[in-house]
Short mmCIF file of C-alpha atoms in Angstrom, two decimals:
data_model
loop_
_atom_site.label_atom_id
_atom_site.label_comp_id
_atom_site.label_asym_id
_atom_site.label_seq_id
_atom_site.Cartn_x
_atom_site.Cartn_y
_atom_site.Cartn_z
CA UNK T 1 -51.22 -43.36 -19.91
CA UNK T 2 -50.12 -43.17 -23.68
CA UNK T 3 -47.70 -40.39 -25.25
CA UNK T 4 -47.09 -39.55 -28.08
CA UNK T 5 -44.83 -37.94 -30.84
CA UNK T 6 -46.61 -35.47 -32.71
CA UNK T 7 -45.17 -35.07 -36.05
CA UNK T 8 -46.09 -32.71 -39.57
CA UNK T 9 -46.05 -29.85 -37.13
CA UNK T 10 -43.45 -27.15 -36.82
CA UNK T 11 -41.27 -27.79 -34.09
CA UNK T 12 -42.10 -30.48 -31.37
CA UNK T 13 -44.40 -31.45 -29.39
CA UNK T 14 -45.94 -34.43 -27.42
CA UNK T 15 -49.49 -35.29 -26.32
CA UNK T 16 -49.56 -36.99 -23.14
CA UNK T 17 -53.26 -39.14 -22.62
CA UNK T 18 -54.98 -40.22 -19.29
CA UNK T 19 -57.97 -42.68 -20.20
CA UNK T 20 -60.36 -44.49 -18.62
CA UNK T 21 -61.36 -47.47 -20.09
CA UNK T 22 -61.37 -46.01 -24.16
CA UNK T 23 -62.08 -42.57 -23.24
CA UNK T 24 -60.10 -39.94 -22.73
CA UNK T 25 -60.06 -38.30 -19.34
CA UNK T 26 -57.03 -36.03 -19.43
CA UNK T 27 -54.72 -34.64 -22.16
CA UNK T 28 -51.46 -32.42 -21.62
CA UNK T 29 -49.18 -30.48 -24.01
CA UNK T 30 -45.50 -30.90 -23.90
CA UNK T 31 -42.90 -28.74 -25.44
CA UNK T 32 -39.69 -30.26 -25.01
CA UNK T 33 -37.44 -27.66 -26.27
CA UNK T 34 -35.74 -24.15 -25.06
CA UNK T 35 -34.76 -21.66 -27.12
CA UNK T 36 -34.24 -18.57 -25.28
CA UNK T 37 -34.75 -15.58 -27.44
CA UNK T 38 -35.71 -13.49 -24.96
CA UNK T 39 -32.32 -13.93 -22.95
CA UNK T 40 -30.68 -13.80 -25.97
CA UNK T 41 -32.16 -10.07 -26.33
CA UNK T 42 -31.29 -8.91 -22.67
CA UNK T 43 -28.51 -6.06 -22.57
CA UNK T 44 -28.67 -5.68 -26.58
CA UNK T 45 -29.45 -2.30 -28.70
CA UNK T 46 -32.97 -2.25 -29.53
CA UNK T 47 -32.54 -2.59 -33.47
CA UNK T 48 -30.97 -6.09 -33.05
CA UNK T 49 -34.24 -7.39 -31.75
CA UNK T 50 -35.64 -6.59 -35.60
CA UNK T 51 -33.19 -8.83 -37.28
CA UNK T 52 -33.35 -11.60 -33.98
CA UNK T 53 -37.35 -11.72 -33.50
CA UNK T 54 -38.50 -12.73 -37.19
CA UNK T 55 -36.20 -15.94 -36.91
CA UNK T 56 -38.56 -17.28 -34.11
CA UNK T 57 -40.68 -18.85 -36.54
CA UNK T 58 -40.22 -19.82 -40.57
CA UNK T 59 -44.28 -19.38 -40.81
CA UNK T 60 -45.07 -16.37 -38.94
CA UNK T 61 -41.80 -14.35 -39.02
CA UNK T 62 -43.13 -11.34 -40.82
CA UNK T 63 -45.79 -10.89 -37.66
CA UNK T 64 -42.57 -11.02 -35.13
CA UNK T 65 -40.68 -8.42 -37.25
CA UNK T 66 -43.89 -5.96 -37.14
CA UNK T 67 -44.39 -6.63 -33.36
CA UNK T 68 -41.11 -5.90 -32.59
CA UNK T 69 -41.17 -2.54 -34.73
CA UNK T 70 -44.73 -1.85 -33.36
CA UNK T 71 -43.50 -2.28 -29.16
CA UNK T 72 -40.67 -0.26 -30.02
CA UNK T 73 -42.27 2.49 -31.87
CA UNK T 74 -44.73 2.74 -28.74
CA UNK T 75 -41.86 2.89 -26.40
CA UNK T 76 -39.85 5.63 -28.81
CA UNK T 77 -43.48 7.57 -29.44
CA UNK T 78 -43.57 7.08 -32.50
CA UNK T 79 -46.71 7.35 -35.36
CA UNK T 80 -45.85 5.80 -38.44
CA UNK T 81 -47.53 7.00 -42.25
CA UNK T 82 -50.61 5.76 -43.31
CA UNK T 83 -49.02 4.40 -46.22
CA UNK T 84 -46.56 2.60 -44.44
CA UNK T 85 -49.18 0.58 -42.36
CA UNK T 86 -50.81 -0.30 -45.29
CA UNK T 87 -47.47 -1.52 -46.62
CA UNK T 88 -47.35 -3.17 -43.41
CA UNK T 89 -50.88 -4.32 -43.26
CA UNK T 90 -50.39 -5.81 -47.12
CA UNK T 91 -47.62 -8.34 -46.24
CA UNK T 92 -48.98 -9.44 -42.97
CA UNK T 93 -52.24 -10.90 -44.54
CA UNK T 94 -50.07 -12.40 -47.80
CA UNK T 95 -48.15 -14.40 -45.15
CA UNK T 96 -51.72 -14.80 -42.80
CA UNK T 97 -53.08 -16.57 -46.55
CA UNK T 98 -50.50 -18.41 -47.59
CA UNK T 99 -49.96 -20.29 -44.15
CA UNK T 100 -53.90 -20.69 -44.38
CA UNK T 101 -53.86 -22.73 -47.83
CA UNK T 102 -50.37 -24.78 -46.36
CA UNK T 103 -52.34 -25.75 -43.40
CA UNK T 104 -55.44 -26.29 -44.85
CA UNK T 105 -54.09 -28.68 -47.69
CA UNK T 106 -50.91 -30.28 -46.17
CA UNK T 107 -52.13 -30.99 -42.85
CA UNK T 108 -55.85 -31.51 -42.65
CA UNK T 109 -56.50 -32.80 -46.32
CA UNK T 110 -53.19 -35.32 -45.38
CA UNK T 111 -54.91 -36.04 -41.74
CA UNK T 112 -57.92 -36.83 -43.33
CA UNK T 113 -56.71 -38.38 -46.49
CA UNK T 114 -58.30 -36.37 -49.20
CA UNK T 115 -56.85 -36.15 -52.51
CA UNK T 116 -56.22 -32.65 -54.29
CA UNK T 117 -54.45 -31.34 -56.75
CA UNK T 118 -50.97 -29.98 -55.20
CA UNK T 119 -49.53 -28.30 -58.41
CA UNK T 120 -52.30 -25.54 -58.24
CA UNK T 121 -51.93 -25.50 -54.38
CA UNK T 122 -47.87 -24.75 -54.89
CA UNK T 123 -49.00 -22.52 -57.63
CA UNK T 124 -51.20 -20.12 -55.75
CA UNK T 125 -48.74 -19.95 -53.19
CA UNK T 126 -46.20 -18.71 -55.48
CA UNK T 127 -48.20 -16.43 -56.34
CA UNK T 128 -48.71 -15.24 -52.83
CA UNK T 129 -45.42 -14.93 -51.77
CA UNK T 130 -44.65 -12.75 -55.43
CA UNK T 131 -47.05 -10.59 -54.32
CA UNK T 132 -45.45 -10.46 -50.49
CA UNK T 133 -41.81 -9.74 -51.97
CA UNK T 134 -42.91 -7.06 -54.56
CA UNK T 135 -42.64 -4.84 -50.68
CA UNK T 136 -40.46 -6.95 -48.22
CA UNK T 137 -37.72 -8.31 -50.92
CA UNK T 138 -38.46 -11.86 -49.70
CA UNK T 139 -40.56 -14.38 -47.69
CA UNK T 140 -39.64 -15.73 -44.88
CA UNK T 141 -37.09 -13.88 -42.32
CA UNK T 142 -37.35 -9.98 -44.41
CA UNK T 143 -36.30 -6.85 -42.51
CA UNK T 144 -37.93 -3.86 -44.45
CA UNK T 145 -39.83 -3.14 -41.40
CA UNK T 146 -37.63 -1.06 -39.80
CA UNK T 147 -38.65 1.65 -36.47
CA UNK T 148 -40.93 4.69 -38.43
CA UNK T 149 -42.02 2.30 -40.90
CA UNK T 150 -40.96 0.44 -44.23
CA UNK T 151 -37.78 0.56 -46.08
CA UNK T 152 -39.64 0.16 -49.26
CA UNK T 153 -41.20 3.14 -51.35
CA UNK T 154 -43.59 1.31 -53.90
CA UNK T 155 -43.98 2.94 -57.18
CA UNK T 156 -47.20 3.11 -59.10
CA UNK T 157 -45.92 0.57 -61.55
CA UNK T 158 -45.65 -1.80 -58.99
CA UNK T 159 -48.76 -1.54 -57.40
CA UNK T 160 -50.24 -2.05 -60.43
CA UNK T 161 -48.01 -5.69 -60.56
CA UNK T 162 -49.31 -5.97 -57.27
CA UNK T 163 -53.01 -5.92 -57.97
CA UNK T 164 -52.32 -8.11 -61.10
CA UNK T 165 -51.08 -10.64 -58.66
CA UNK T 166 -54.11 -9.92 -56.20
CA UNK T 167 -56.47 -10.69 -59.02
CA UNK T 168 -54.59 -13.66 -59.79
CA UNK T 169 -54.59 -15.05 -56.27
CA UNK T 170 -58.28 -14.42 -56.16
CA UNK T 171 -58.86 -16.36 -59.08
CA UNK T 172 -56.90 -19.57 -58.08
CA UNK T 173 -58.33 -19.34 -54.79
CA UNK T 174 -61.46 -19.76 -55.96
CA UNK T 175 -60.57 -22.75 -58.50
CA UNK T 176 -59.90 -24.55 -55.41
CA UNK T 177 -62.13 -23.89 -52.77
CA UNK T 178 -65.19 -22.31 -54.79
CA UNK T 179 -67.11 -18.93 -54.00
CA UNK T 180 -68.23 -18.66 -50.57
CA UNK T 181 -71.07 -16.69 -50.74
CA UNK T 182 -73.38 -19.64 -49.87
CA UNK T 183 -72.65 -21.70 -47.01
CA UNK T 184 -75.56 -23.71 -48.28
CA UNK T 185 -73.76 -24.38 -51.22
CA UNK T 186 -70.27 -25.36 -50.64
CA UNK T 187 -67.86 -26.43 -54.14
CA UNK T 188 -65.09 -27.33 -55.32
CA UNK T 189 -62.24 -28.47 -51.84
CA UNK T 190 -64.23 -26.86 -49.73
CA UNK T 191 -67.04 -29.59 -50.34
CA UNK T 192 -64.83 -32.48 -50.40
CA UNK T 193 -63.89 -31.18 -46.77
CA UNK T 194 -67.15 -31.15 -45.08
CA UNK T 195 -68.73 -34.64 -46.60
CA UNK T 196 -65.06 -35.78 -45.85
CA UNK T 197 -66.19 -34.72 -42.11
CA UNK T 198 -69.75 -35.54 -42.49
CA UNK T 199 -68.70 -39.77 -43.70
CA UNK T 200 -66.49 -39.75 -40.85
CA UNK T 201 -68.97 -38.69 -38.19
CA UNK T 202 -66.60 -35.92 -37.43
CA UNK T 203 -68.59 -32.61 -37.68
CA UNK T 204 -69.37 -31.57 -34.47
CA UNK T 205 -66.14 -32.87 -32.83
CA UNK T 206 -63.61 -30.89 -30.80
CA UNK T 207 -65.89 -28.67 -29.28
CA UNK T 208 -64.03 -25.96 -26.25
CA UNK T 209 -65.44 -23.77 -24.02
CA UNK T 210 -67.12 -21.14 -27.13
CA UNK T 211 -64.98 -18.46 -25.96
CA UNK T 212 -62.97 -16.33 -27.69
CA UNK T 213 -60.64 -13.01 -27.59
CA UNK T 214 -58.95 -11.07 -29.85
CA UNK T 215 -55.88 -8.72 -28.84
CA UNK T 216 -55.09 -6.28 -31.64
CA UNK T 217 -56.59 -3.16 -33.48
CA UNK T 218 -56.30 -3.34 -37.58
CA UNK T 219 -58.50 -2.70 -40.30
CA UNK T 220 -59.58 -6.63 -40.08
CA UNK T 221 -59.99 -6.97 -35.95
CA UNK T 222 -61.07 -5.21 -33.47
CA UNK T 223 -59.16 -6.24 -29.21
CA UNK T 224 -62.32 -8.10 -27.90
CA UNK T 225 -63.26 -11.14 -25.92
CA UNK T 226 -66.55 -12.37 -26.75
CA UNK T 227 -68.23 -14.78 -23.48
CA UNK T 228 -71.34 -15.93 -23.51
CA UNK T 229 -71.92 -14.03 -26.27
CA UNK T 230 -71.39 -11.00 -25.18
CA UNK T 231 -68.41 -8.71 -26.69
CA UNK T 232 -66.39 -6.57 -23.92
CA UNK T 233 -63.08 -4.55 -25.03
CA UNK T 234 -59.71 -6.70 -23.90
CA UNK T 235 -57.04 -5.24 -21.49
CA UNK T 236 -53.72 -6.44 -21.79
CA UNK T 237 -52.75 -5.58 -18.48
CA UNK T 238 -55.38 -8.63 -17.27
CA UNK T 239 -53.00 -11.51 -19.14
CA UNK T 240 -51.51 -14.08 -16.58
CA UNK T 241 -48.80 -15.92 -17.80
CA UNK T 242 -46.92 -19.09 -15.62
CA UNK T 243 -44.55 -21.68 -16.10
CA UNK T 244 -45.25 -24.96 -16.29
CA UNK T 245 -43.61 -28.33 -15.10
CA UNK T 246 -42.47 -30.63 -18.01
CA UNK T 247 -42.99 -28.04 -20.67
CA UNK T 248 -40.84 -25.40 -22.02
CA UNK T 249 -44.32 -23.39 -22.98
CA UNK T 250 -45.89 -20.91 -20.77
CA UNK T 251 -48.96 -20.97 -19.68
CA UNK T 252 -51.42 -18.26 -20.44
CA UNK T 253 -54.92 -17.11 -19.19
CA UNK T 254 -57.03 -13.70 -19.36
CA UNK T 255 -58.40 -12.57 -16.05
CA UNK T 256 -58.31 -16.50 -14.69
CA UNK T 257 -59.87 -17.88 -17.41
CA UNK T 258 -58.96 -19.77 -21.27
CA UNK T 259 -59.68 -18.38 -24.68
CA UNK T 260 -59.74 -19.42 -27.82
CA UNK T 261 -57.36 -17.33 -30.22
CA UNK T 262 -56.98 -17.58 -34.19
CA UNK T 263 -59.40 -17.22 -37.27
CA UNK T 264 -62.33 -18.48 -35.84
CA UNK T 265 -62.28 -15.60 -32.87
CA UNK T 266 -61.54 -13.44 -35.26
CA UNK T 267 -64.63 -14.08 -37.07
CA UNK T 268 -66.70 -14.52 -34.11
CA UNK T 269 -66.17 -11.12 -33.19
CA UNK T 270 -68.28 -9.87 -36.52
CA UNK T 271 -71.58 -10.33 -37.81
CA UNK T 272 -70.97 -12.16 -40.97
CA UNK T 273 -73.56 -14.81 -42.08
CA UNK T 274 -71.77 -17.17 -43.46
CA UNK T 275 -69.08 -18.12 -40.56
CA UNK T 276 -72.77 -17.75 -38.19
CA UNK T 277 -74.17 -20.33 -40.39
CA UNK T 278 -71.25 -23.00 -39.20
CA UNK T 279 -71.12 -21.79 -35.46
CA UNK T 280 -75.25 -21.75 -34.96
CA UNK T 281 -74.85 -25.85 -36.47
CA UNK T 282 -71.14 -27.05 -35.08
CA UNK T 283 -70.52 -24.33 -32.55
CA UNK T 284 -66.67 -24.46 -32.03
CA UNK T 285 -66.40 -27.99 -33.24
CA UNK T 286 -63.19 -28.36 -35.81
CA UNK T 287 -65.53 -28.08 -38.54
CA UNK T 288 -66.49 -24.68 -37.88
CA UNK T 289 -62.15 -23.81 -36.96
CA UNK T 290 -60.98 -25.17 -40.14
CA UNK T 291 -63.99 -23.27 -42.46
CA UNK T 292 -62.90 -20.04 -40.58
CA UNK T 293 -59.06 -20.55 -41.58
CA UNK T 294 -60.30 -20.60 -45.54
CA UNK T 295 -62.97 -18.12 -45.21
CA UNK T 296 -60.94 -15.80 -43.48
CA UNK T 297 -58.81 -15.98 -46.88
CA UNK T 298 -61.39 -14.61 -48.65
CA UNK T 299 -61.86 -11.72 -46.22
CA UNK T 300 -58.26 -11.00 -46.39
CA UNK T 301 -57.85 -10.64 -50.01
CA UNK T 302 -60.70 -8.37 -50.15
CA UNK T 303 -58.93 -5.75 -47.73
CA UNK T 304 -55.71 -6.46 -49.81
CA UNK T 305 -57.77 -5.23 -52.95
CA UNK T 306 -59.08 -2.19 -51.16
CA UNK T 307 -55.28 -1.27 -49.55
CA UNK T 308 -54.02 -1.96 -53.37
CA UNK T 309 -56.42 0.96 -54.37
CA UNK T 310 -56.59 3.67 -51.79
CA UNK T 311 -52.71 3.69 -50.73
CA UNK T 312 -51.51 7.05 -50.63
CA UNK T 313 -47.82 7.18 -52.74
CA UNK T 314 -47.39 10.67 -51.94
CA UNK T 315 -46.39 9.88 -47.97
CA UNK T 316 -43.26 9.07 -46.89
CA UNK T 317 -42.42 5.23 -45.97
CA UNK T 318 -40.45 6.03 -42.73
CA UNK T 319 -40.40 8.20 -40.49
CA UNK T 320 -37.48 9.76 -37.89
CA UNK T 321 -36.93 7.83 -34.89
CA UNK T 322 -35.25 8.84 -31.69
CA UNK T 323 -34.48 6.46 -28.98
CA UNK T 324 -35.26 6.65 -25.40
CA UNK T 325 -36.11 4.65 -22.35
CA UNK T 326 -39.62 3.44 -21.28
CA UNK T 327 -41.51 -0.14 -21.28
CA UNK T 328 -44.37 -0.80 -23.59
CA UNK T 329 -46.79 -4.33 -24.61
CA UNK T 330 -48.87 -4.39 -28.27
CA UNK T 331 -50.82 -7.11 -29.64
CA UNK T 332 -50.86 -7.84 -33.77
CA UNK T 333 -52.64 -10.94 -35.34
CA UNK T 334 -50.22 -13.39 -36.68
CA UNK T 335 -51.88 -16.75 -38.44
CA UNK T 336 -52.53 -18.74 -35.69
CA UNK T 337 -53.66 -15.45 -33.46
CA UNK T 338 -52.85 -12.60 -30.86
CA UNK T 339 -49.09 -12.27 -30.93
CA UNK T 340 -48.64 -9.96 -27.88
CA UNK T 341 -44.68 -8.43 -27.67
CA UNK T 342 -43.58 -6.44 -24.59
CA UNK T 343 -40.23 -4.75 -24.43
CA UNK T 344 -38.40 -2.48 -21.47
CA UNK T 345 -35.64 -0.66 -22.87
CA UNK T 346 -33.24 1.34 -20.12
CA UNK T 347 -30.33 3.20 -21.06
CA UNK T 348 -30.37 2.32 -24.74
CA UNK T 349 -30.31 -1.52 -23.96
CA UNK T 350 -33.18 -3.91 -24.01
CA UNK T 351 -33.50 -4.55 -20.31
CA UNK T 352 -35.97 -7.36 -20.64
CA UNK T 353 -38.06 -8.87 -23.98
CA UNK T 354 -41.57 -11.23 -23.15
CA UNK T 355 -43.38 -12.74 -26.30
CA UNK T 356 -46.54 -14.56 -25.82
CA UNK T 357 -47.50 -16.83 -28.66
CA UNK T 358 -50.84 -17.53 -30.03
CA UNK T 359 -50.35 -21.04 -29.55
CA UNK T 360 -49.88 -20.49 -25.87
CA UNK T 361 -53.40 -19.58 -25.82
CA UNK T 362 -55.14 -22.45 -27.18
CA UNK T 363 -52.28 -25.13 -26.15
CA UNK T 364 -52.36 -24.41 -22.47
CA UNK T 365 -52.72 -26.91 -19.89
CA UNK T 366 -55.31 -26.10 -17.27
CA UNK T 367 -56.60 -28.35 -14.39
CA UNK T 368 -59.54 -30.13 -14.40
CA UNK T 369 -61.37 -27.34 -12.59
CA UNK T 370 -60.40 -25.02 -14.96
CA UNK T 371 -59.34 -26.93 -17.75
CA UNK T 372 -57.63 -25.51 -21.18
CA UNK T 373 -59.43 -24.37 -24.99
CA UNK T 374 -57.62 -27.60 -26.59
CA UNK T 375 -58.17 -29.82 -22.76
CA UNK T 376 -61.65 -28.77 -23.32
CA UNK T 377 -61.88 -29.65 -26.78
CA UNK T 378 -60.15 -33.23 -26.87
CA UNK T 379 -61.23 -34.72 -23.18
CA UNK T 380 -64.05 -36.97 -23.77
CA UNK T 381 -62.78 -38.22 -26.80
CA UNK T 382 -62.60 -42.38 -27.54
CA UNK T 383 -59.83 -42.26 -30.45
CA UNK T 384 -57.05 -40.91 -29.85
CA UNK T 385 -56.29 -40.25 -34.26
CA UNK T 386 -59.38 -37.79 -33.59
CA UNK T 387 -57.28 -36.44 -30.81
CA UNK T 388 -54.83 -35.42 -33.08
CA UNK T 389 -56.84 -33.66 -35.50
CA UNK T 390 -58.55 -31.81 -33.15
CA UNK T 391 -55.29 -30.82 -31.72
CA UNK T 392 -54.36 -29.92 -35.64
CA UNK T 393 -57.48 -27.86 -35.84
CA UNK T 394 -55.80 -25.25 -33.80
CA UNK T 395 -52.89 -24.83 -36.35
CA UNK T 396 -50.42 -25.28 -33.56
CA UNK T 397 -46.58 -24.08 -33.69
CA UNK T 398 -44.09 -25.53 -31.59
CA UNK T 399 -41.26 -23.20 -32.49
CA UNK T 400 -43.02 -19.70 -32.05
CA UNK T 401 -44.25 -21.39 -28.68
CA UNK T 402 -41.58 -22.39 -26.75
CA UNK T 403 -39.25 -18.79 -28.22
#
């Protein structure tokens, strides 16, 4: 039995190995830490939990600040503007992209020791996160998502800025990582990544059980699992969740069974060619997670461009709230996946606050009957350095996980 330290990651986490000989027969996940947000939200007035929630993670913040305004909204009954979830929809995928390039570059160009060119990665995140503050104010922990909507109220001038800035991150993205029209025909980062994989024998590693499922409803996703490749509509009244010995992360299954959150089920769940391409050769190997991440870039700042040009002005940004009383559960994509928030509120107080993390999803630990996406994916392995970057294919957060 070996375990180990995992660091680069946010927050902590160890990997705990079972082998046989030089193969790897069992794997578990250990969060070591407790944070209790959701105690620390029991008996308070609603509106704290939008200024509490976005500090449970310095990466995905602006996706806890939404789903707290979003399981609050359904509990008040409230429909926010069209132009408001565009607003909404905007900053979300800025902070989705960014995290995207971070990951991509910082952790599995480092893991894999490929050399870029980090002043036009910092660049074209800067450029990002201008774009992201030209609505919140600032990136991370903002709070102009409020109840009704957005405390911003763009004016035409600045959406003009903004699809400057859109062009520009387009353009920078694709000095990178090339156009990704072709998957035939991969340039630029991108094709330093997969002969990277391909020299290292490392293609079709990390494989997991090829299912996946998808929570929320946007203009990018649809709330699907897709099994044996066939797509059915997800409840979220069929998600299990249990404690776990040794870990301060809770485990998390859909109707008895483990799915694969993130990008890649995301993209799954459409008919696009080129993500197809990867799947029909790798399946869910980490080559075909880690293309998803970076393609899914390119998808994002193509609904950015269409938001930027078919936001209505003329709407109001908020709308009135009134509190009362009922219980309520939504799902909204952060980076790494479904974040699913459900809140009870009772006499004006939160009366009890459950967040379950995309990470929870793919980091469970199963049995070996039933095991986990990332048990799945690493058991059978003979080096345990692959081990850890197939356990950094997920794009794994310790901090969000154990909230």
């Amino acid at each position: 039995m070996r375990i180990e330290l995992l660091e680069k990651i946010e927050g902590e986490a160890f990997l705990k190995f079972q082998k046989d000989k030089k193969i790897i027969t069992d794997v578990k996940v250990i969060f070591p830490h407790y944070r209790g947000i959701e105690e620390i939200l029991r008996g308070r007035n609603p509106w704290d939990a939008l200024v509490i929630n976005p500090r449970i993670c310095g990466i995905c913040g602006h996706a806890h600040l939404q789903a707290t305004a979003m399981v609050l909204e359904s509990i008040f009954q409230i429909t926010i503007t069209q132009k408001a979830q565009k607003i909404r929809e905007i900053t979300r995928f800025c902070e989705i992209i960014q995290n995207h390039i971070k990951w991509f570059y910082l952790v599995i160009f480092h893991e894999l020791g490929i050399l870029y060119d980090f002043t036009k990665v910092h660049h074209l995140i800067i450029t990002i996160n201008k774009l992201l503050a030209l609505f919140s104010g600032q990136w991370p922990h903002s709070s102009y998502c409020v109840i009704g909507g957005v405390t911003c109220d763009p004016t035409s001038f600045e959406i003009y800025q903004a699809k400057t800035l859109i062009r520009q991150i387009k353009d920078q993205f694709i000095q990178l990582i090339g156009e990704l029209h072709d998957p035939l025909n991969l340039t630029n980062d991108l094709q330093k990544l997969y002969h990277t994989l391909q020299e290292k024998e490392l293609l079709l590693v990390g494989k997991s059980h090829d299912r996946f499922i998808t929570f929320s409803q946007d203009s990018h996703v649809s709330n699907i699992k897709l099994l044996h490749g066939q797509k059915r509509k997800t409840k979220l009244t069929l998600i299990e969740e249990n404690e776990q010995k040794r870990s301060y992360a809770k485990n998390v299954t859909y109707n008895g069974k483990y799915y694969e959150t993130g990008p890649l089920a995301r993209l799954m769940q459409q008919t696009d060619p080129f993500i197809r391409y990867f799947h029909r050769r790798f399946k869910d190997s980490i080559t075909t997670r880690i293309i998803a991440r970076i393609y899914e870039v390119s998808l994002l700042i193509e609904k950015i461009i269409d938001h930027l040009a078919t936001i209505d002005l003329s709407q109001p940004s908020v709308v009135e709230s009134k509190m009362q009383d009922g219980t309520a559960i939504i799902s909204i994509e952060a980076a790494r996946g479904s974040l699913i928030h459900q809140a009870t509120i009772h006499q004006g107080k939160i009366e009890t606050y459950n967040i379950i993390t995309p990470t929870q999803w793919n980091l469970s630990n199963g049995t070996s009957q039933n095991p986990s996406v990332i048990q799945k994916a690493i058991i059978g392995t003979s080096d345990e350095k692959i081990a850890n970057l197939i356990f950094r294919s997920f794009d794994i957060c310790s901090v969000c996980t154990t909230h």
